[in-house]
CSV table of C-alpha atoms and ligand atoms in Angstrom, one decimal:
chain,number,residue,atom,x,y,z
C,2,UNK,CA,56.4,61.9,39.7
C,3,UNK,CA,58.6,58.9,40.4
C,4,UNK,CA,57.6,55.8,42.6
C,5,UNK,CA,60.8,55.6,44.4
C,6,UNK,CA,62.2,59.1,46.1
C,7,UNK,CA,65.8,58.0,44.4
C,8,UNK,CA,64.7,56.8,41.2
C,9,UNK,CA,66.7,57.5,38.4
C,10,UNK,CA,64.5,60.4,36.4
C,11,UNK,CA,65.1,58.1,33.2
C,12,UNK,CA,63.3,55.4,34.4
C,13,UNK,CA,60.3,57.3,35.0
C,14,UNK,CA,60.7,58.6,31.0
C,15,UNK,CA,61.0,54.5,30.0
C,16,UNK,CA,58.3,53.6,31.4
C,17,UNK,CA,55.1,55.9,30.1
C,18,UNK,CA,56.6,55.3,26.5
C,19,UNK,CA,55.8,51.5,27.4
C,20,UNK,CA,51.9,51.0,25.8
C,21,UNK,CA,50.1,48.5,27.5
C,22,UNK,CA,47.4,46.4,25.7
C,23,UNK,CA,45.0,44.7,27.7
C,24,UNK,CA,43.7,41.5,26.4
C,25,UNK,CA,46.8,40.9,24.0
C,26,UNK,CA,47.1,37.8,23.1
C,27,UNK,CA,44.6,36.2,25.5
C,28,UNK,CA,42.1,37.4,27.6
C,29,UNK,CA,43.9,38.5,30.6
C,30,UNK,CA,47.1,39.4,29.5
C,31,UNK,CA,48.1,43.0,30.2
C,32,UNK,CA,50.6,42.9,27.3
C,33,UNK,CA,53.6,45.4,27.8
C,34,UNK,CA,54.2,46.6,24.3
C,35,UNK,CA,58.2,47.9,24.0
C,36,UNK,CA,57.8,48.6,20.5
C,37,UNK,CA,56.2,52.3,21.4
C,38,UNK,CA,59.3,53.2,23.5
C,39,UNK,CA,61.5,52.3,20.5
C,40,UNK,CA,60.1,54.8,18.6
C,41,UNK,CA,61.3,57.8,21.1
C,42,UNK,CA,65.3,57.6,20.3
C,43,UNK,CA,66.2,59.2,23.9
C,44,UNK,CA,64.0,56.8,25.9
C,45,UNK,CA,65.7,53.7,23.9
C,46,UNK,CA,69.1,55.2,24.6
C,47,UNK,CA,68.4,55.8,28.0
C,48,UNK,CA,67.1,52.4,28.4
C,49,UNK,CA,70.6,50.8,27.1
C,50,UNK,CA,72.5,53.3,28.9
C,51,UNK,CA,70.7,52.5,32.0
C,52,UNK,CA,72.2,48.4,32.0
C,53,UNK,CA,75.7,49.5,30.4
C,54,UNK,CA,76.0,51.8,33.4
C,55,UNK,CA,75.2,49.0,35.5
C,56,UNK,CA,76.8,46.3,34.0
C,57,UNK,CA,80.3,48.0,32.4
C,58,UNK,CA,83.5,46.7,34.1
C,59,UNK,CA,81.6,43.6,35.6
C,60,UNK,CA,83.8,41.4,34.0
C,61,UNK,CA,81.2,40.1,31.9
C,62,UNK,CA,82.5,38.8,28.2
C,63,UNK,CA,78.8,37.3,27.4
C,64,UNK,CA,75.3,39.1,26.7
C,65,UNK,CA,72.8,36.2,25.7
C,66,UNK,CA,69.6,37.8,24.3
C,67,UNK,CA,66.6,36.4,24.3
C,68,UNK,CA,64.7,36.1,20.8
C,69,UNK,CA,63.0,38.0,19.8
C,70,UNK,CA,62.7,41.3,21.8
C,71,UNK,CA,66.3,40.6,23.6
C,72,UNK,CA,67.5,40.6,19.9
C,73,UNK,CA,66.6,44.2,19.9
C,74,UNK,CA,67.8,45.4,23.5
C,75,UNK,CA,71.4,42.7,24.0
C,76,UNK,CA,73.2,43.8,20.9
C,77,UNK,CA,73.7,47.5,21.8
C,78,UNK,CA,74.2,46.4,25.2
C,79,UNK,CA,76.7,43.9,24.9
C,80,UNK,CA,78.9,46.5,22.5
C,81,UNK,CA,79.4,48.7,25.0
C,82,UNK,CA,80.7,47.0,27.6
C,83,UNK,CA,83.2,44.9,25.3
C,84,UNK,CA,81.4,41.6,25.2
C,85,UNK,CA,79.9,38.9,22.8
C,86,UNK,CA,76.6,38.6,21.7
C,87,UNK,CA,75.2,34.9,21.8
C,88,UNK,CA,71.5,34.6,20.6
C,89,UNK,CA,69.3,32.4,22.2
C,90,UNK,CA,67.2,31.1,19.5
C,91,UNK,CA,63.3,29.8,19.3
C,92,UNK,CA,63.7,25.7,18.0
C,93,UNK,CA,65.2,25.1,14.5
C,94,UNK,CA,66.8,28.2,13.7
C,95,UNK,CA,70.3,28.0,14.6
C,96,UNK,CA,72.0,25.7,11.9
C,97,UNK,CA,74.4,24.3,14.0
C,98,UNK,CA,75.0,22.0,16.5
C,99,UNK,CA,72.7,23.3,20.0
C,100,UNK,CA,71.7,22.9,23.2
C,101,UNK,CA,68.0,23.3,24.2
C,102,UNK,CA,65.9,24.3,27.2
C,103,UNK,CA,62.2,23.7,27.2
C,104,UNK,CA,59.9,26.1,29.6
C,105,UNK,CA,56.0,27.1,30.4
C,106,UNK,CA,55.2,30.4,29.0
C,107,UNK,CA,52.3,32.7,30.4
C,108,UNK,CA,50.3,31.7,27.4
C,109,UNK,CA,51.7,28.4,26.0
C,110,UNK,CA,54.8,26.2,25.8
C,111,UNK,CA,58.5,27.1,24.2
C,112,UNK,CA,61.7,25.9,23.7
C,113,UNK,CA,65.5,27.6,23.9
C,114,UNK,CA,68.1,26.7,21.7
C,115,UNK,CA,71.8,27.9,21.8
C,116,UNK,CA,75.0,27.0,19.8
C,117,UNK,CA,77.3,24.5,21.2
C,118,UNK,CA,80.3,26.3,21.5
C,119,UNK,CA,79.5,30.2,21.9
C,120,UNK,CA,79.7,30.1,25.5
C,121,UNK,CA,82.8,28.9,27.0
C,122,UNK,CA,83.0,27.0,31.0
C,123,UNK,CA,84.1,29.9,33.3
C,124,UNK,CA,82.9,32.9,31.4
C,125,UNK,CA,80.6,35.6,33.1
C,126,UNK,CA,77.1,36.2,30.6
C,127,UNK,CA,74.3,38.7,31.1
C,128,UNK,CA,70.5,37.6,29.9
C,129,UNK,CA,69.0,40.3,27.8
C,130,UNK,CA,65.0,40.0,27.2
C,131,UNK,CA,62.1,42.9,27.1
C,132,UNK,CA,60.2,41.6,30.0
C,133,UNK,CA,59.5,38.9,33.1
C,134,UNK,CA,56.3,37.5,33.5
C,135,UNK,CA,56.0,34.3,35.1
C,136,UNK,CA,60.4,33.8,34.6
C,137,UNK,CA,60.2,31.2,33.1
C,138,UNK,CA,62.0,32.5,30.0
C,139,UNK,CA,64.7,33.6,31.9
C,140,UNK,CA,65.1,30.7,34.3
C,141,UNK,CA,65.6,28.3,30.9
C,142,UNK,CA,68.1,30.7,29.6
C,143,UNK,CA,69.9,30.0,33.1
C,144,UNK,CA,70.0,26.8,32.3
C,145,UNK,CA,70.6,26.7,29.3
C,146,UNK,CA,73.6,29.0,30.2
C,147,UNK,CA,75.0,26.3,32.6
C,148,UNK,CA,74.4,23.1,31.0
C,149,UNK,CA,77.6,21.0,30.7
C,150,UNK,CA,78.2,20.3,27.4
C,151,UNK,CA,80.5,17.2,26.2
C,152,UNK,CA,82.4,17.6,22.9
I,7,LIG,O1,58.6,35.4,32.1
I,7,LIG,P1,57.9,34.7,31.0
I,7,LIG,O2,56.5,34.2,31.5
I,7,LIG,O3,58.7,33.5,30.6
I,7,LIG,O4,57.6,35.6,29.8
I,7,LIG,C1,58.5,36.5,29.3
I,7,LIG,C2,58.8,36.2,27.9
I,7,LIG,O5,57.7,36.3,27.0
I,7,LIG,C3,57.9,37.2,25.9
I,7,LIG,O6,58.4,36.5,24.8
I,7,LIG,P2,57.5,35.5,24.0
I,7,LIG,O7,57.7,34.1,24.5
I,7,LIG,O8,56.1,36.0,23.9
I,7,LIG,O9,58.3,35.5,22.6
I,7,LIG,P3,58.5,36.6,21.4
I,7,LIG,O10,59.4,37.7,22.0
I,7,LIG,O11,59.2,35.9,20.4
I,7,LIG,O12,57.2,37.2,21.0
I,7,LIG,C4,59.0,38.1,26.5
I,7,LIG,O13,59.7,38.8,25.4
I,7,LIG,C5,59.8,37.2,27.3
I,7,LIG,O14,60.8,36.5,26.5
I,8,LIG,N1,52.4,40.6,29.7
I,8,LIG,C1,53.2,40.4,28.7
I,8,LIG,N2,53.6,41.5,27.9
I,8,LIG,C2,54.4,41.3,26.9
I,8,LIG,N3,55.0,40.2,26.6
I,8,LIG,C3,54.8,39.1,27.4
I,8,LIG,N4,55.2,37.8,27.4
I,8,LIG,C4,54.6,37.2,28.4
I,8,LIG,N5,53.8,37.9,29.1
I,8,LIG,C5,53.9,39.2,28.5
């Protein structure tokens, strides 16, 4: 039964395929494991078509995904609602010139890096990623989003 009386029936579906791993990678960590949910094809549908239903005709021309699991969810996402895909990138993989964010992860330190360029002044963008923990993933990939850049 769902949580919420008007819950879409879908969500429901999405979330027993998420396994959860206690103790993963730390003591502690309740680890939320999407990798089981991308084995039931319906349930990964559902899940994109869940944020393209929500997000189509937003005027959005940017999906940023978060490596690596918003590599796996932004993509399909950001071709059906017509926009561009801009991966932000773990440090020293992107071989051109890039911005970078540093952040405080649940269990450790990380860094964001993004292409100068792929992300003009003015344009609308949607983060992608798996999950939210603590946020601070997503609050660098703000940031990131909005630094000025001179060039
Ligand atoms: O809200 P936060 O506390 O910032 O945590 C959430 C982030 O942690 C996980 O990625 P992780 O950094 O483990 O990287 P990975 O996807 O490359 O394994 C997850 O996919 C999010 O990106
Ligand atoms: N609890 C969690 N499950 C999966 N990925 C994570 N990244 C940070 N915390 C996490």
């Amino acid at each position: 039964m769902s949580a919420y009386r008007d819950e879409d029936p879908r969500i429901h579906d999405i979330k027993t395929r998420i396994r959860v791993v206690p103790n993963f990678p730390k003591p502690g960590i309740m680890f939320q494991d999407i990798t089981t949910l991308l084995l039931n094809p319906k349930a990964f549908k559902d899940t994109i078509d869940l944020f393209v239903e929500r997000y189509k005709g937003k005027n959005i021309s940017v999906v940023a995904g978060i490596e690596a699991r918003g590599f796996i969810f932004g993509p399909p996402i950001a071709l059906a609602i017509g926009a561009k895909f801009v991966p932000l990138r773990k440090p020293r993989k992107l071989p051109g010139e890039v911005i970078s964010e540093k952040y405080i992860l649940e269990y450790g330190r990380d860094c964001l890096e993004m292409h100068v360029g792929a992300v003009k002044s003015g344009e609308r963008a949607l983060v992608v990623d798996d999950l939210i923990a603590t946020g601070g993933t997503l609050c660098a990939a703000m940031n990131l989003l909005g630094k000025p850049v001179s060039c």
